[in-house]
Amino acid sequence: MDKEKAISFDGVIKHIGWGRHQQLWVLYSILLGIITSIHILSSIFIAYPIPYVCESPMEEYVAKNCNQTIWNTSATFEQFKLETNSLDHCHMFNATVNSGSMNCTNWDILTIEKCTTHRFISDGSVSTSIVMNFNITCDRSWINYMLQSMFMVGVFFNGMIFGKLADMFGRRTILLLMGCSTMLLSFLTAAVRNLILYTIMRSVMGVFCLTL
């Protein structure tokens, strides 16, 4: 191309101008970026650590015969105490032992096993989270990190997929597609109560989020 006919990028921008149409698209892109940031940081809120205790079958026996809850006994505290001086809610007394032969002090005859059911205790500030919905407790705490990682895997593929599509169909078309898809997936993901499906939805969400 001759130098006389060559047009610089600044020249193109100057020729197009800066009007309401361009301003709206810039604002739309900024909003998509904000929504993406919210989704990236959302694990702080959607995985709010609601307190929980082990729901032991021994609770009913202790409450009835010892006039106290199983988690308030000094023996229980000493056996389940962690290095942080807090209770370990991931284990419980083995309820298969003949409870009728024991009193409220001989806890040592009971063996300890892994807790299989937990009861969540909401403080009123948060009514639910994925910790409660998917029972992300004790040795299942890795699920929360896996969900965030799967979202970032989707973000990784975002550039490769939509970068190519943007070259084929135009930036504006792809931006509209990403915006509408992100909003739709946000509502659908919030309604999912199956862990596998939720993981897939989070990954797809990452694909459609705008990468900055």
C-alpha positions as a printed NumPy array, in Angstrom:
array([[  0.   ,   0.   ,   0.   ],
       [  1.291,   3.46 ,  -0.904],
       [  2.232,   5.741,   1.928],
       [ -0.235,   8.308,   0.589],
       [ -3.102,   5.822,   0.932],
       [ -2.026,   4.306,   4.234],
       [ -4.283,   5.165,   7.141],
       [ -3.039,   4.952,  10.708],
       [ -5.123,   3.545,  13.544],
       [ -5.412,   7.002,  15.063],
       [ -6.671,   8.255,  11.73 ],
       [ -9.386,   5.596,  11.657],
       [-10.514,   6.486,  15.184],
       [-10.572,  10.165,  14.27 ],
       [-12.615,   9.424,  11.154],
       [-15.155,   7.271,  13.013],
       [-15.547,   9.756,  15.819],
       [-16.679,   9.346,  19.43 ],
       [-20.459,   9.424,  19.667],
       [-23.246,   7.885,  21.718],
       [-22.984,   4.558,  19.905],
       [-19.334,   4.111,  20.847],
       [-20.02 ,   5.268,  24.394],
       [-22.766,   2.671,  24.84 ],
       [-20.506,  -0.142,  23.657],
       [-17.725,   0.93 ,  25.989],
       [-20.202,   1.066,  28.884],
       [-21.551,  -2.372,  27.922],
       [-18.01 ,  -3.806,  27.876],
       [-17.288,  -2.303,  31.298],
       [-20.471,  -3.845,  32.723],
       [-19.493,  -7.252,  31.34 ],
       [-16.092,  -6.858,  32.962],
       [-17.711,  -6.037,  36.309],
       [-19.986,  -9.082,  36.044],
       [-16.97 , -11.268,  35.269],
       [-15.15 ,  -9.937,  38.331],
       [-18.197, -10.697,  40.469],
       [-18.265, -14.294,  39.242],
       [-14.537, -14.741,  39.847],
       [-14.865, -13.487,  43.44 ],
       [-18.288, -15.038,  44.062],
       [-16.86 , -18.094,  45.828],
       [-16.268, -15.883,  48.863],
       [-20.028, -15.421,  49.189],
       [-21.634, -18.514,  47.629],
       [-19.32 , -20.753,  49.674],
       [-19.911, -18.9  ,  52.942],
       [-18.691, -21.221,  55.743],
       [-21.891, -21.876,  57.686],
       [-21.03 , -23.478,  61.071],
       [-21.945, -27.127,  61.465],
       [-21.792, -29.927,  64.021],
       [-21.742, -33.665,  63.665],
       [-25.237, -35.105,  63.89 ],
       [-24.473, -38.102,  66.061],
       [-27.049, -40.8  ,  66.912],
       [-25.714, -40.568,  70.47 ],
       [-27.167, -37.093,  70.951],
       [-30.649, -38.357,  71.79 ],
       [-29.321, -40.824,  74.355],
       [-27.069, -38.266,  76.035],
       [-29.774, -35.612,  76.107],
       [-32.248, -38.066,  77.644],
       [-30.035, -39.827,  80.188],
       [-27.323, -37.283,  80.978],
       [-29.339, -34.079,  80.725],
       [-26.758, -32.495,  78.434],
       [-25.76 , -32.469,  74.792],
       [-22.982, -34.763,  73.667],
       [-20.905, -31.791,  72.552],
       [-20.967, -30.239,  76.043],
       [-19.358, -33.135,  77.915],
       [-15.79 , -32.609,  79.08 ],
       [-14.837, -36.106,  77.909],
       [-16.077, -35.344,  74.433],
       [-14.15 , -32.094,  74.331],
       [-10.897, -33.769,  75.367],
       [-11.275, -36.583,  72.84 ],
       [-12.292, -34.405,  69.896],
       [-10.208, -31.318,  70.66 ],
       [ -7.997, -30.075,  67.84 ],
       [ -4.643, -28.299,  68.07 ],
       [ -6.552, -25.031,  67.631],
       [ -8.405, -25.786,  70.894],
       [-11.683, -26.129,  68.984],
       [-14.012, -29.076,  68.586],
       [-13.545, -31.552,  65.767],
       [-16.962, -31.878,  64.144],
       [-15.766, -34.468,  61.646],
       [-15.865, -37.43 ,  64.056],
       [-18.387, -38.925,  66.451],
       [-18.782, -41.671,  69.025],
       [-19.612, -45.047,  67.533],
       [-23.33 , -45.476,  68.257],
       [-23.206, -49.227,  67.616],
       [-21.847, -49.727,  71.125],
       [-24.514, -50.825,  73.623],
       [-25.542, -47.454,  75.01 ],
       [-27.678, -48.988,  77.736],
       [-24.633, -50.313,  79.587],
       [-22.925, -46.955,  79.904],
       [-23.421, -44.001,  82.193],
       [-22.663, -40.331,  81.692],
       [-18.99 , -40.601,  82.59 ],
       [-17.591, -43.759,  80.975],
       [-17.185, -42.365,  77.467],
       [-13.89 , -44.192,  77.075],
       [-15.627, -47.457,  76.198],
       [-16.889, -45.893,  72.972],
       [-14.846, -45.896,  69.807],
       [-14.644, -42.901,  67.484],
       [-15.599, -42.958,  63.817],
       [-15.944, -40.496,  60.968],
       [-19.076, -38.364,  61.001],
       [-21.364, -38.989,  58.034],
       [-24.121, -36.441,  58.666],
       [-23.822, -32.813,  59.707],
       [-26.311, -30.305,  61.021],
       [-25.758, -26.728,  59.912],
       [-26.288, -23.902,  62.374],
       [-27.102, -20.653,  60.618],
       [-26.46 , -17.444,  62.523],
       [-29.241, -15.697,  60.607],
       [-26.979, -13.581,  58.395],
       [-26.809, -16.262,  55.682],
       [-29.587, -18.775,  55.134],
       [-27.847, -21.041,  52.628],
       [-24.654, -21.554,  50.639],
       [-23.095, -24.273,  48.495],
       [-21.427, -25.545,  51.672],
       [-24.876, -26.492,  52.928],
       [-26.382, -27.475,  49.566],
       [-23.586, -29.889,  48.653],
       [-22.45 , -30.824,  52.174],
       [-18.958, -29.382,  51.703],
       [-17.691, -30.357,  55.144],
       [-14.593, -31.98 ,  56.623],
       [-12.826, -34.107,  53.996],
       [-15.149, -32.735,  51.292],
       [-13.806, -29.184,  51.645],
       [-11.725, -29.705,  48.491],
       [-14.937, -29.427,  46.447],
       [-15.038, -25.664,  46.958],
       [-11.537, -25.252,  45.5  ],
       [-12.382, -27.604,  42.653],
       [-15.431, -25.526,  41.704],
       [-13.355, -22.345,  41.51 ],
       [-10.695, -24.154,  39.482],
       [-13.283, -25.435,  37.005],
       [-14.568, -21.892,  36.548],
       [-11.04 , -20.71 ,  35.727],
       [-10.646, -23.608,  33.281],
       [-13.646, -22.184,  31.444],
       [-12.042, -18.729,  31.488],
       [ -8.901, -20.275,  29.977],
       [-10.841, -21.563,  26.974],
       [-12.771, -18.306,  26.637],
       [-10.041, -16.454,  24.759],
       [ -9.324, -19.306,  22.379],
       [-12.971, -19.865,  21.486],
       [-14.433, -16.376,  21.367],
       [-11.297, -14.744,  20.   ],
       [-11.663, -16.856,  16.871],
       [-15.433, -16.346,  16.72 ],
       [-15.   , -12.588,  17.077],
       [-12.744, -12.579,  14.016],
       [-15.372, -14.522,  12.087],
       [-18.598, -12.803,  13.164],
       [-17.477,  -9.473,  14.607],
       [-16.79 ,  -8.175,  18.11 ],
       [-20.203,  -6.687,  18.73 ],
       [-22.037,  -9.905,  17.906],
       [-19.818, -11.912,  20.244],
       [-20.085,  -9.332,  23.034],
       [-23.878,  -9.52 ,  22.843],
       [-23.74 , -13.326,  22.864],
       [-21.443, -13.374,  25.886],
       [-23.546, -10.864,  27.806],
       [-26.856, -12.662,  27.23 ],
       [-25.326, -16.076,  27.928],
       [-23.696, -14.885,  31.147],
       [-26.971, -13.5  ,  32.493],
       [-28.895, -16.655,  31.561],
       [-26.276, -18.978,  33.04 ],
       [-26.185, -16.929,  36.245],
       [-29.863, -17.624,  36.941],
       [-29.665, -21.264,  35.847],
       [-26.612, -21.961,  38.014],
       [-28.319, -20.466,  41.069],
       [-31.18 , -22.954,  40.675],
       [-28.995, -26.074,  40.346],
       [-28.943, -28.464,  43.321],
       [-26.836, -31.255,  41.794],
       [-23.079, -31.037,  42.36 ],
       [-22.014, -32.517,  39.014],
       [-24.397, -30.298,  37.068],
       [-23.349, -27.285,  39.141],
       [-19.687, -27.966,  38.339],
       [-20.463, -28.156,  34.625],
       [-22.49 , -24.952,  34.779],
       [-19.656, -23.114,  36.533],
       [-17.225, -24.242,  33.841],
       [-19.541, -23.102,  31.056],
       [-20.029, -19.834,  32.924],
       [-16.277, -19.278,  32.802],
       [-16.269, -19.827,  29.045],
       [-18.872, -17.114,  28.455],
       [-17.493, -14.543,  30.909],
       [-15.673, -11.608,  29.362],
       [-11.922, -11.869,  29.876],
       [-10.194,  -8.557,  30.391]])
